[in-house]
């Protein structure tokens, strides 16, 4: 509970239009203004004589306008010349308003802040920041903070509002003195005041340094808030109630007896972890990680059977129609012989079929329901839902997962993912989950050979495909990703299909893409599974989960456009059978540095964890998480890779703080997280 009388959490008072703009910056409470920290600083403390002003850095100069004209070549622009005691300088404006023309009339005195560069007609500043001044006007005493803002909210207005709060709000420290001393952290109020109103002694460079004690303090506070909320969420879950699930094992034994393979040690171990969790009266929230092809599906099936044995229903949700359908086919083939009804629920079901499925799920005659997000629409009701399994969990938003969780008490939850979570993320955003890892691939897999081939050698690649087919193998051919246009992407897939059909006249070439009806897609996939189609041309829809062991060749066009996780997933579609498999990454030269770095990583590594780690390094955690999709609020100040030491000390402090200083912990969370409901407060 937040003390209502705390003025820091009162709403900002300002005109409605300003409030709307502040809202877009995430500012609602007065305290949010305090946490709205500068992006950078401008130096208006020092005036350079025009002739002495250095190039390559922003400088402030002052002078009188001695000439003004509008030039028309190469395009319409305003060109103004100013002069001080030492020399003259050209100010150039490609976009300008009549008001600026007036401001820059001859005889006016202005200060211009910007970078000087050598222009065709001598030294010039393009689009400087301008201010009209009187002669001898005093300079700023300290650096000017520049804040993130939106249209219509000017820097001076924002600055004034922030300064008002700094002057009037009490800013007590939420860290106990003992902690602050032990961790050698700056006081909170000192830190924010320093950043908002830097004392004259500080240079812009010093203030930009992430190691500055003031920034360290803010980063630490932010990380601590995250750790505290994760611990509270974990604790709340531990205190929540869920059904105790203890099956007698008869269905699991029956399925195991029917399998053509034995479980790996890793699969057995994670199954024990999962069933032990489900036997407890608190909701399981477990992430099952295993590299592509490590055999998560059978683990899901056996976990489901454990719940079904004990009289509960199970829901299995997959992010795409193709993947859900594959799960449905596989799981019903495994479970129906044991007398268990498996229901299928997707967005594309006809009304009547859907109605029947819903009835079967509601009255409990279906024990397992497999589907896409159609599974958690409002009209889906279970009789006794005990376990929810989510495949490729990182593709779902947090909200979607929670919606399913809300169905029928608190079921146990098992999330599966082939995208490994690097350690820093596991310690932060995923800290409320328990994790099981399948760290062993089924035996008899031959590692996939990766080749990088220039697009110019496409004929050779077609030759590989032909040879593979000749040897009874099958191939995927993945079309380039065209982010800008789905239509173009589709067109490319259709063209590629035509071209390959021509290039390979005696092979059957099939096509799947995102715009096909689910039924059509399923038919093509089924034909590919039966080897009636030898070459499957696909857009990236086959990215996840598709399992056709006889396919041993994967061709990816324009691999340079794809992300590492995606490439790793695609490559994982082959190498599942006994035949030696190859993944051909075609690329268009010349490659950008980033593309080169990515292709090097995928070429040199086969281990998904290592790829994810390097991916994180290349991209940073924000993009890695797909923050906007996942609904995970990103860190504003801290950087998970660079601030590992701070993250570790925040993680160490969080439990101690909850135990020994609960009031401070609460005040800290209120300060940082109020209004961010998805942080799941206890
Ligand atoms: P993923 O973890 O990527 O979802 P799958 O569950 O699709 O992997 O499994 C990949 C393939 O490996 C499937 O064909 C599956 O039947 C097979 N498989 C799973 N476990 C084993 C095992 N212990 N021994 C042999 N093959 C296995
Ligand atoms: Mg899978």
XYZ file of C-alpha atoms and ligand atoms in Angstrom:
710
model
C 0.000 0.000 0.000
C 1.223 3.406 -0.890
C 0.732 6.128 1.687
C -1.806 8.406 0.004
C -0.463 11.494 1.713
C 2.951 11.182 0.079
C 3.103 14.288 -2.132
C 5.667 12.622 -4.403
C 2.971 10.305 -5.722
C 0.362 12.978 -6.256
C -0.434 13.627 -9.915
C 1.463 16.369 -11.698
C -0.595 19.527 -11.937
C -0.432 21.192 -15.326
C -2.789 22.154 -18.150
C -4.543 19.174 -19.738
C -2.572 19.416 -22.984
C 0.707 19.323 -21.073
C -0.491 16.384 -18.994
C -1.211 14.462 -22.163
C 2.291 15.099 -23.429
C 3.823 14.152 -20.102
C 1.829 10.947 -20.167
C 3.525 10.021 -23.424
C 6.826 10.345 -21.613
C 5.538 8.035 -18.872
C 5.203 10.911 -16.425
C 2.102 11.008 -14.230
C 3.199 11.525 -10.649
C 5.251 14.414 -9.402
C 8.014 11.988 -8.578
C 8.130 10.787 -12.182
C 9.480 14.209 -13.067
C 12.345 13.678 -10.638
C 13.172 10.425 -12.405
C 12.999 12.016 -15.833
C 16.730 12.392 -16.271
C 18.697 14.258 -18.935
C 19.737 12.539 -22.123
C 22.731 14.808 -22.491
C 23.981 18.281 -21.655
C 24.682 21.388 -23.648
C 27.472 23.718 -22.757
C 26.436 27.363 -22.711
C 28.892 28.289 -19.999
C 31.679 29.262 -22.319
C 31.728 31.635 -25.253
C 34.271 31.021 -28.013
C 35.709 33.800 -30.147
C 34.726 32.803 -33.686
C 38.281 32.358 -34.944
C 39.308 30.201 -31.976
C 36.257 27.919 -31.891
C 37.356 24.295 -32.444
C 35.814 22.020 -35.059
C 34.128 18.710 -34.283
C 32.351 19.610 -31.050
C 29.426 21.828 -30.125
C 30.535 25.381 -29.376
C 28.767 28.564 -28.353
C 29.575 31.751 -30.259
C 28.016 35.198 -30.215
C 27.885 37.844 -32.886
C 25.958 40.492 -34.719
C 24.092 39.658 -37.907
C 25.813 41.469 -40.765
C 24.135 39.838 -43.751
C 21.115 37.712 -44.552
C 19.954 36.201 -47.798
C 17.846 33.394 -49.160
C 19.756 31.210 -51.589
C 18.069 28.956 -54.100
C 20.863 26.625 -55.030
C 21.083 23.750 -54.570
C 17.790 24.287 -52.737
C 15.992 27.057 -50.959
C 17.828 28.005 -47.786
C 18.437 30.829 -45.385
C 22.042 31.962 -45.103
C 23.081 34.405 -42.418
C 26.452 35.846 -41.593
C 27.421 36.889 -38.080
C 30.504 38.678 -36.881
C 32.283 39.100 -33.571
C 35.516 40.928 -32.745
C 37.583 38.079 -34.174
C 35.866 37.030 -37.374
C 32.737 35.980 -39.237
C 30.707 32.804 -39.447
C 27.930 31.568 -41.727
C 24.744 30.119 -40.211
C 22.810 27.971 -42.643
C 19.162 26.864 -42.371
C 17.705 24.397 -44.826
C 14.319 24.572 -43.115
C 13.269 27.877 -41.668
C 10.281 29.926 -40.665
C 9.551 33.573 -41.462
C 9.919 34.232 -37.724
C 13.532 33.054 -37.892
C 14.170 35.358 -40.764
C 12.940 38.198 -38.573
C 14.967 37.078 -35.597
C 18.038 37.097 -37.784
C 17.589 40.550 -39.277
C 20.709 42.652 -39.764
C 21.984 44.279 -36.610
C 20.530 41.656 -34.257
C 22.819 40.033 -31.713
C 22.531 36.253 -31.341
C 24.178 33.336 -29.593
C 24.510 30.229 -31.712
C 25.251 26.770 -30.360
C 26.362 24.097 -32.783
C 29.272 22.430 -34.528
C 31.385 24.476 -36.880
C 32.441 22.812 -40.094
C 34.336 23.931 -43.132
C 31.815 24.798 -45.812
C 32.301 25.720 -49.419
C 32.308 29.419 -48.589
C 34.233 29.182 -45.345
C 33.329 28.165 -41.812
C 29.670 27.537 -41.115
C 27.152 26.147 -38.659
C 24.148 24.271 -39.980
C 20.941 24.642 -37.979
C 22.497 25.954 -34.786
C 20.429 26.409 -31.669
C 19.794 30.174 -31.550
C 18.998 32.756 -28.949
C 18.740 36.499 -29.297
C 20.748 38.278 -26.580
C 21.594 41.731 -25.365
C 25.214 42.787 -25.315
C 27.031 41.505 -22.229
C 24.285 39.070 -21.246
C 25.679 36.666 -18.615
C 26.505 33.079 -19.590
C 24.932 29.983 -18.046
C 26.735 28.972 -14.870
C 26.461 25.262 -15.424
C 25.661 22.843 -18.197
C 22.138 22.816 -19.571
C 20.404 19.443 -19.267
C 18.565 18.243 -22.372
C 15.635 15.940 -21.633
C 13.843 13.335 -23.676
C 10.660 15.041 -24.776
C 7.802 14.996 -27.260
C 6.481 17.543 -29.727
C 4.913 20.540 -28.102
C 6.754 20.222 -24.820
C 9.799 22.471 -24.894
C 12.997 22.007 -22.955
C 12.538 25.154 -20.845
C 8.997 24.119 -19.827
C 10.087 20.616 -18.920
C 13.144 21.920 -17.107
C 11.072 24.340 -15.059
C 8.617 21.637 -14.024
C 11.413 19.297 -12.983
C 13.230 21.988 -11.057
C 10.057 22.892 -9.214
C 9.753 19.322 -7.950
C 13.415 19.198 -6.987
C 12.864 22.309 -4.885
C 9.638 21.263 -3.212
C 9.500 17.485 -2.917
C 11.137 15.761 0.015
C 13.446 13.135 -1.465
C 14.300 10.817 1.407
C 16.605 7.916 0.761
C 15.011 4.502 0.459
C 18.273 2.709 1.159
C 19.138 2.300 4.821
C 22.348 4.141 5.734
C 24.125 0.911 6.563
C 23.439 -0.416 3.063
C 24.445 2.786 1.385
C 27.727 2.894 3.234
C 28.484 -0.751 2.641
C 27.814 -0.450 -1.094
C 29.435 2.998 -1.282
C 26.461 4.533 -2.995
C 25.721 8.212 -3.288
C 22.641 9.584 -1.502
C 19.547 9.547 -3.710
C 18.692 13.241 -3.483
C 22.287 14.196 -4.111
C 22.381 11.983 -7.199
C 19.243 13.315 -8.867
C 20.088 16.917 -8.062
C 23.533 16.518 -9.516
C 22.188 15.092 -12.754
C 19.407 17.640 -13.149
C 21.499 20.624 -12.040
C 25.132 19.784 -12.524
C 27.487 21.965 -10.510
C 29.769 24.205 -12.610
C 32.771 21.960 -12.079
C 31.337 19.130 -14.195
C 32.033 18.747 -17.881
C 29.542 17.225 -20.325
C 31.893 14.314 -20.725
C 32.021 13.593 -16.995
C 28.259 13.708 -16.815
C 27.906 11.256 -19.648
C 30.124 8.725 -17.922
C 28.055 5.755 -16.741
C 30.547 5.243 -13.925
C 29.655 8.616 -12.435
C 28.509 7.908 -8.838
C 25.197 9.663 -9.489
C 24.378 7.389 -12.440
C 25.578 4.355 -10.516
C 23.125 5.176 -7.766
C 20.190 5.474 -10.179
C 21.081 2.303 -12.010
C 21.375 0.479 -8.735
C 17.993 1.739 -7.547
C 16.345 0.649 -10.746
C 17.892 -2.815 -10.635
C 17.004 -3.160 -6.971
C 13.370 -2.320 -7.701
C 13.307 -4.990 -10.355
C 14.873 -7.566 -8.053
C 12.488 -6.715 -5.231
C 9.441 -7.081 -7.428
C 10.682 -10.361 -8.864
C 11.212 -11.741 -5.389
C 7.775 -10.615 -4.321
C 6.217 -12.251 -7.379
C 8.114 -15.435 -6.619
C 6.989 -15.341 -3.010
C 3.373 -14.648 -3.955
C 3.390 -17.644 -6.240
C 4.863 -19.796 -3.503
C 1.995 -18.764 -1.286
C -0.681 -19.263 -3.963
C -2.729 -22.470 -4.108
C -2.747 -24.973 -6.934
C -4.023 -28.542 -7.166
C -1.721 -31.253 -5.900
C -1.108 -33.495 -8.892
C 0.166 -36.982 -8.256
C -0.596 -39.527 -10.924
C 0.005 -43.243 -10.502
C 2.172 -43.445 -13.605
C 0.120 -45.970 -15.587
C -0.400 -43.739 -18.628
C 3.204 -42.581 -18.651
C 4.378 -46.179 -18.555
C 2.021 -47.118 -21.367
C 3.300 -44.306 -23.593
C 6.948 -44.989 -22.798
C 6.437 -48.631 -23.736
C 5.118 -47.567 -27.142
C 7.959 -45.170 -27.961
C 10.587 -46.212 -30.493
C 13.276 -44.582 -28.342
C 14.336 -44.301 -24.720
C 14.391 -40.944 -22.961
C 17.749 -39.294 -22.550
C 19.090 -38.739 -19.054
C 18.330 -35.033 -19.367
C 14.723 -35.698 -20.378
C 14.258 -38.000 -17.381
C 15.764 -35.456 -15.035
C 13.548 -32.579 -16.153
C 10.478 -34.819 -15.936
C 11.270 -35.484 -12.295
C 11.638 -31.743 -11.704
C 8.299 -31.054 -13.341
C 6.314 -33.792 -11.617
C 7.829 -32.905 -8.252
C 6.640 -29.330 -8.727
C 3.146 -30.383 -9.716
C 2.843 -32.540 -6.607
C 3.120 -29.425 -4.464
C 0.082 -27.340 -3.483
C 1.565 -24.163 -5.054
C 1.481 -23.240 -8.715
C 4.443 -24.411 -10.737
C 5.946 -21.763 -12.959
C 8.697 -23.598 -14.715
C 10.605 -22.806 -17.845
C 11.814 -25.831 -19.769
C 14.754 -24.911 -21.895
C 16.250 -27.172 -24.476
C 17.995 -26.461 -27.697
C 16.210 -27.012 -30.966
C 15.685 -30.756 -31.425
C 16.443 -31.680 -27.832
C 13.088 -33.428 -27.490
C 10.841 -31.127 -25.507
C 7.628 -32.474 -27.045
C 7.828 -35.896 -25.436
C 8.568 -34.215 -22.113
C 5.423 -32.140 -22.594
C 3.431 -35.259 -23.432
C 4.621 -37.150 -20.367
C 4.008 -34.144 -18.110
C 0.496 -33.907 -19.541
C -0.087 -37.577 -18.858
C 0.991 -37.131 -15.257
C -1.775 -34.551 -14.847
C -4.311 -36.610 -16.787
C -3.585 -39.682 -14.642
C -4.499 -37.614 -11.608
C -7.825 -36.571 -13.127
C -6.912 -33.153 -14.495
C -7.137 -31.580 -17.915
C -4.196 -30.085 -19.732
C -3.953 -27.226 -22.236
C -1.058 -26.973 -24.677
C -0.624 -23.727 -26.509
C 1.666 -22.981 -29.453
C 2.331 -19.638 -31.118
C 1.504 -20.558 -34.711
C -1.144 -22.608 -36.449
C 1.451 -24.874 -38.113
C 3.209 -25.603 -34.890
C -0.005 -26.150 -32.953
C -1.196 -28.522 -35.647
C 2.046 -30.493 -35.536
C 1.718 -30.816 -31.788
C -1.859 -31.886 -32.161
C -0.984 -34.589 -34.678
C 1.934 -35.875 -32.655
C 0.195 -35.794 -29.301
C -2.985 -37.391 -30.535
C -0.925 -40.129 -32.175
C 0.711 -40.756 -28.813
C -2.314 -40.304 -26.554
C -5.364 -41.511 -28.452
C -4.135 -45.165 -28.426
C -4.182 -44.879 -24.636
C -7.845 -43.905 -24.803
C -7.345 -40.194 -24.214
C -9.345 -37.634 -26.200
C -7.299 -34.761 -27.541
C -9.164 -31.644 -28.649
C -7.947 -29.221 -31.284
C -8.736 -25.551 -31.056
C -7.538 -22.983 -33.525
C -8.803 -19.697 -34.811
C -9.684 -21.216 -38.153
C -12.147 -23.848 -36.937
C -15.663 -23.665 -38.336
C -18.280 -22.553 -35.901
C -19.856 -25.985 -35.556
C -16.578 -27.840 -35.037
C -15.505 -25.213 -32.602
C -18.739 -25.569 -30.649
C -18.203 -29.306 -30.365
C -14.631 -28.870 -29.202
C -15.710 -26.342 -26.606
C -18.374 -28.718 -25.301
C -15.847 -31.562 -25.045
C -13.426 -29.354 -23.167
C -16.113 -28.027 -20.846
C -17.577 -31.403 -19.884
C -14.155 -32.970 -19.507
C -14.468 -35.615 -22.223
C -11.392 -34.076 -23.856
C -8.473 -34.408 -21.462
C -5.919 -32.491 -23.505
C -6.639 -29.393 -25.579
C -4.045 -28.319 -28.116
C -4.245 -25.025 -29.939
C -3.090 -21.543 -30.679
C -4.033 -18.488 -28.641
C -7.617 -19.424 -29.542
C -7.311 -21.548 -26.399
C -7.637 -18.601 -24.118
C -10.551 -16.796 -25.604
C -13.271 -16.066 -23.141
C -15.699 -18.760 -24.166
C -13.212 -21.561 -23.521
C -13.981 -23.196 -20.187
C -12.303 -26.258 -18.772
C -13.798 -28.760 -16.368
C -10.641 -29.268 -14.285
C -7.621 -27.561 -15.782
C -4.526 -28.656 -13.888
C -1.628 -27.876 -16.204
C -0.945 -25.339 -18.907
C 1.942 -25.935 -21.286
C 3.131 -23.082 -23.462
C 5.494 -23.876 -26.310
C 7.998 -21.298 -27.542
C 6.948 -19.101 -24.674
C 9.048 -16.132 -25.743
C 6.708 -15.627 -28.678
C 3.749 -14.925 -26.457
C 3.150 -11.743 -24.579
C 3.101 -11.862 -20.817
C -0.541 -10.793 -20.966
C -1.574 -13.749 -23.110
C 0.074 -16.184 -20.766
C -1.583 -14.639 -17.762
C -4.992 -14.854 -19.460
C -4.677 -18.593 -19.755
C -3.432 -18.833 -16.221
C -6.625 -17.146 -15.127
C -8.734 -20.039 -16.442
C -9.920 -22.238 -13.592
C -8.021 -21.536 -10.388
C -4.277 -21.372 -10.714
C -3.090 -24.251 -12.875
C 0.524 -25.306 -12.930
C 2.464 -23.775 -15.769
C 5.183 -25.234 -17.920
C 6.771 -22.986 -20.502
C 9.036 -24.396 -23.151
C 11.612 -22.508 -25.104
C 14.424 -23.258 -27.475
C 15.743 -19.741 -27.078
C 18.203 -19.913 -24.243
C 18.132 -17.111 -21.773
C 21.543 -15.618 -21.149
C 22.605 -15.458 -17.530
C 22.029 -11.748 -17.070
C 18.459 -12.023 -18.270
C 17.846 -15.139 -16.217
C 18.984 -13.179 -13.181
C 16.713 -10.262 -13.919
C 13.638 -10.582 -16.103
C 13.167 -14.290 -15.566
C 14.123 -14.335 -11.909
C 10.620 -15.382 -10.850
C 10.729 -18.627 -12.821
C 12.212 -21.987 -11.987
C 14.241 -23.351 -14.838
C 14.831 -26.883 -16.122
C 17.337 -27.468 -18.865
C 17.594 -30.341 -21.336
C 21.309 -30.140 -21.926
C 21.725 -33.253 -24.023
C 20.566 -34.077 -27.542
C 19.047 -37.483 -28.365
C 21.718 -39.931 -29.492
C 22.588 -40.593 -33.110
C 22.306 -37.042 -34.370
C 24.931 -35.943 -36.813
C 25.920 -32.327 -36.441
C 24.665 -30.036 -39.188
C 27.340 -28.733 -41.535
C 26.914 -25.024 -42.222
C 27.993 -23.457 -45.502
C 28.087 -19.810 -46.453
C 27.499 -19.287 -50.157
C 27.266 -16.122 -52.180
C 23.952 -15.622 -54.010
C 25.912 -15.509 -57.245
C 26.455 -19.258 -56.878
C 22.770 -20.140 -56.735
C 23.132 -22.797 -59.489
C 25.484 -24.808 -57.308
C 22.993 -24.678 -54.479
C 20.233 -25.944 -56.746
C 22.640 -28.748 -57.623
C 22.994 -29.673 -53.916
C 19.238 -29.808 -53.591
C 18.949 -32.076 -56.592
C 21.610 -34.424 -55.254
C 19.979 -34.620 -51.831
C 16.652 -35.514 -53.448
C 18.387 -38.097 -55.591
C 19.643 -39.742 -52.419
C 16.109 -39.941 -51.081
C 16.502 -36.911 -48.844
C 14.348 -33.798 -48.668
C 15.108 -30.106 -48.521
C 13.701 -26.847 -47.186
C 14.224 -23.675 -49.177
C 13.554 -20.584 -47.105
C 12.755 -17.371 -48.954
C 14.216 -14.056 -47.989
C 12.667 -12.040 -45.255
C 11.190 -8.818 -46.584
C 10.257 -6.800 -43.571
C 8.882 -3.798 -45.392
C 6.193 -5.589 -47.299
C 4.237 -8.739 -46.731
C 2.969 -8.669 -50.294
C 6.484 -8.527 -51.634
C 7.487 -11.349 -49.335
C 4.623 -13.433 -50.644
C 5.460 -12.609 -54.225
C 9.051 -13.695 -53.677
C 7.923 -17.020 -52.273
C 5.627 -17.627 -55.227
C 8.399 -16.674 -57.695
C 10.950 -18.861 -55.943
C 8.542 -21.770 -56.070
C 8.041 -21.331 -59.805
C 11.755 -20.943 -60.451
C 12.715 -24.020 -58.442
C 9.977 -26.086 -60.053
C 11.566 -25.168 -63.379
C 15.116 -25.797 -62.160
C 14.175 -29.177 -60.717
C 11.712 -30.610 -63.232
C 11.721 -34.161 -61.898
C 11.255 -33.218 -58.205
C 8.044 -32.251 -56.511
C 8.381 -28.770 -55.143
C 5.819 -27.499 -52.605
C 5.095 -24.099 -51.126
C 3.918 -22.848 -47.716
C 3.521 -19.246 -46.736
C 1.817 -17.189 -44.092
C -1.179 -16.227 -46.207
C -2.349 -19.753 -46.966
C -5.406 -21.130 -45.228
C -4.430 -23.304 -42.270
C -6.039 -26.283 -43.958
C -3.913 -25.810 -47.100
C -0.800 -25.338 -45.023
C -1.506 -28.507 -43.104
C -1.995 -30.450 -46.339
C 1.328 -29.283 -47.752
C 3.121 -30.046 -44.497
C 1.554 -33.491 -44.379
C 2.605 -34.194 -47.977
C 6.138 -33.101 -47.096
C 6.140 -35.397 -44.050
C 5.162 -38.310 -46.306
C 7.918 -37.415 -48.805
C 5.376 -36.738 -51.533
C 6.997 -33.356 -51.776
C 10.794 -33.328 -51.914
C 11.528 -29.629 -51.752
C 9.510 -27.323 -49.572
C 9.705 -23.636 -50.395
C 8.696 -21.617 -47.384
C 8.601 -18.170 -45.955
C 9.864 -18.023 -42.407
C 6.611 -19.624 -41.198
C 8.472 -22.875 -40.750
C 10.720 -21.185 -38.285
C 9.605 -23.009 -35.189
C 9.004 -26.555 -34.224
C 8.495 -28.291 -37.563
C 9.723 -31.861 -37.403
C 10.422 -33.899 -40.554
C 13.417 -36.153 -39.818
C 13.974 -37.088 -43.449
C 14.756 -33.487 -44.404
C 18.513 -33.099 -44.410
C 19.126 -29.913 -46.366
C 18.167 -26.407 -45.383
C 18.741 -23.549 -47.787
C 18.231 -20.029 -46.481
C 18.250 -17.159 -48.943
C 19.461 -13.751 -47.816
C 20.557 -15.127 -44.500
C 22.176 -11.760 -43.808
C 18.737 -10.270 -43.202
C 17.816 -12.681 -40.472
C 18.430 -12.600 -36.776
C 20.635 -15.166 -35.090
C 17.886 -16.812 -33.096
C 15.886 -17.256 -36.263
C 18.810 -18.742 -38.172
C 19.547 -21.126 -35.352
C 15.904 -22.207 -35.221
C 15.778 -22.740 -38.966
C 18.985 -24.707 -39.016
C 17.554 -26.874 -36.253
C 14.876 -28.144 -38.667
C 17.500 -30.424 -40.191
C 19.897 -32.863 -38.555
C 17.047 -34.773 -36.968
C 17.423 -38.003 -38.843
C 20.380 -40.287 -39.370
C 21.572 -38.666 -42.617
C 24.338 -36.107 -42.578
C 22.652 -32.720 -42.795
C 23.674 -29.425 -44.329
C 22.507 -25.880 -43.886
C 23.339 -23.514 -46.722
C 23.263 -19.844 -45.827
C 23.081 -17.774 -48.982
C 24.033 -14.149 -48.753
C 24.174 -11.076 -50.910
C 27.536 -9.303 -51.014
C 28.725 -6.853 -49.830
C 27.858 -7.598 -46.223
C 27.482 -4.944 -43.543
C 29.697 -5.282 -40.479
C 26.699 -6.335 -38.413
C 25.647 -8.976 -40.926
C 29.208 -10.262 -41.085
C 29.350 -10.549 -37.307
C 26.064 -12.434 -37.219
C 26.923 -14.878 -39.972
C 30.265 -15.552 -38.342
C 28.534 -16.482 -35.098
C 26.112 -18.904 -36.752
C 28.859 -20.388 -38.891
C 31.171 -21.017 -35.956
C 28.668 -22.191 -33.354
C 26.083 -24.923 -33.079
C 25.292 -24.525 -29.392
C 22.155 -22.443 -28.925
C 23.329 -21.054 -25.602
C 26.544 -19.748 -27.034
C 24.695 -18.253 -29.996
C 22.236 -16.518 -27.684
C 25.066 -15.143 -25.587
C 26.809 -13.655 -28.573
C 23.505 -12.442 -29.939
C 22.885 -10.551 -26.746
C 26.301 -9.004 -27.066
C 25.649 -7.882 -30.609
C 22.131 -6.608 -30.070
C 21.723 -5.684 -26.437
C 19.009 -7.069 -24.163
C 16.179 -4.808 -25.286
C 15.882 -6.207 -28.730
C 16.773 -9.652 -27.543
C 13.741 -9.740 -25.326
C 11.549 -8.131 -27.903
C 10.469 -5.914 -25.059
C 7.438 -4.447 -26.676
C 6.012 -7.842 -27.515
C 6.829 -9.474 -24.259
C 5.328 -6.705 -22.166
C 8.396 -6.684 -19.986
C 9.171 -3.143 -18.946
C 12.694 -2.378 -19.984
C 15.300 -0.838 -17.812
C 15.722 2.859 -18.391
C 19.106 3.488 -16.879
C 20.807 0.210 -16.157
C 22.365 -1.917 -18.866
C 22.296 -5.612 -18.117
C 25.552 -6.401 -19.810
C 27.544 -3.445 -18.612
C 26.137 -3.213 -15.125
C 26.532 -6.824 -14.159
C 28.275 -5.934 -10.905
C 25.428 -3.641 -9.871
C 22.894 -6.273 -10.880
C 24.646 -8.810 -8.710
C 24.715 -6.575 -5.674
C 21.056 -5.609 -6.147
C 20.199 -9.268 -6.373
C 22.101 -9.967 -3.201
C 20.455 -7.105 -1.354
C 16.821 -7.732 -2.360
C 16.029 -10.639 0.017
C 17.865 -8.988 2.879
C 16.018 -5.771 2.339
C 12.620 -7.517 2.314
C 13.524 -9.233 5.556
C 15.257 -6.512 7.542
C 13.905 -3.285 6.033
C 10.448 -4.070 4.690
C 9.249 -0.472 4.941
C 12.175 0.854 2.965
C 11.710 -1.908 0.419
C 8.093 -0.910 -0.040
C 8.957 2.760 -0.334
C 11.591 1.869 -2.896
C 9.140 -0.124 -5.006
C 6.550 2.629 -4.808
C 9.073 5.113 -5.989
C 10.225 3.103 -8.974
C 7.353 0.920 -9.988
C 4.046 2.474 -9.071
C 1.887 2.576 -12.132
C 3.736 -0.297 -13.759
C 1.187 -2.911 -12.780
C 2.742 -5.697 -14.778
C 5.521 -5.864 -12.238
C 3.082 -8.029 -10.250
C 3.220 -6.605 -6.810
C 2.406 -8.887 -3.902
P 12.228 -29.734 -29.755
O 12.890 -29.766 -28.423
O 12.956 -28.887 -30.734
O 10.765 -29.413 -29.660
P 11.211 -32.300 -30.595
O 10.447 -32.563 -29.381
O 10.464 -31.886 -31.805
O 12.349 -31.216 -30.309
O 12.105 -33.562 -30.893
C 12.914 -33.660 -32.025
C 12.952 -35.089 -32.548
O 13.662 -35.933 -31.666
C 11.574 -35.705 -32.704
O 11.571 -36.412 -33.902
C 11.488 -36.609 -31.506
O 10.590 -37.690 -31.717
C 12.908 -37.079 -31.339
N 13.268 -37.491 -29.984
C 12.885 -36.905 -28.835
N 13.446 -37.517 -27.760
C 14.237 -38.502 -28.250
C 15.087 -39.501 -27.642
N 15.241 -39.568 -26.324
N 15.739 -40.341 -28.474
C 15.580 -40.258 -29.806
N 14.788 -39.364 -30.440
C 14.121 -38.477 -29.681
Mg 9.436 -28.033 -30.295
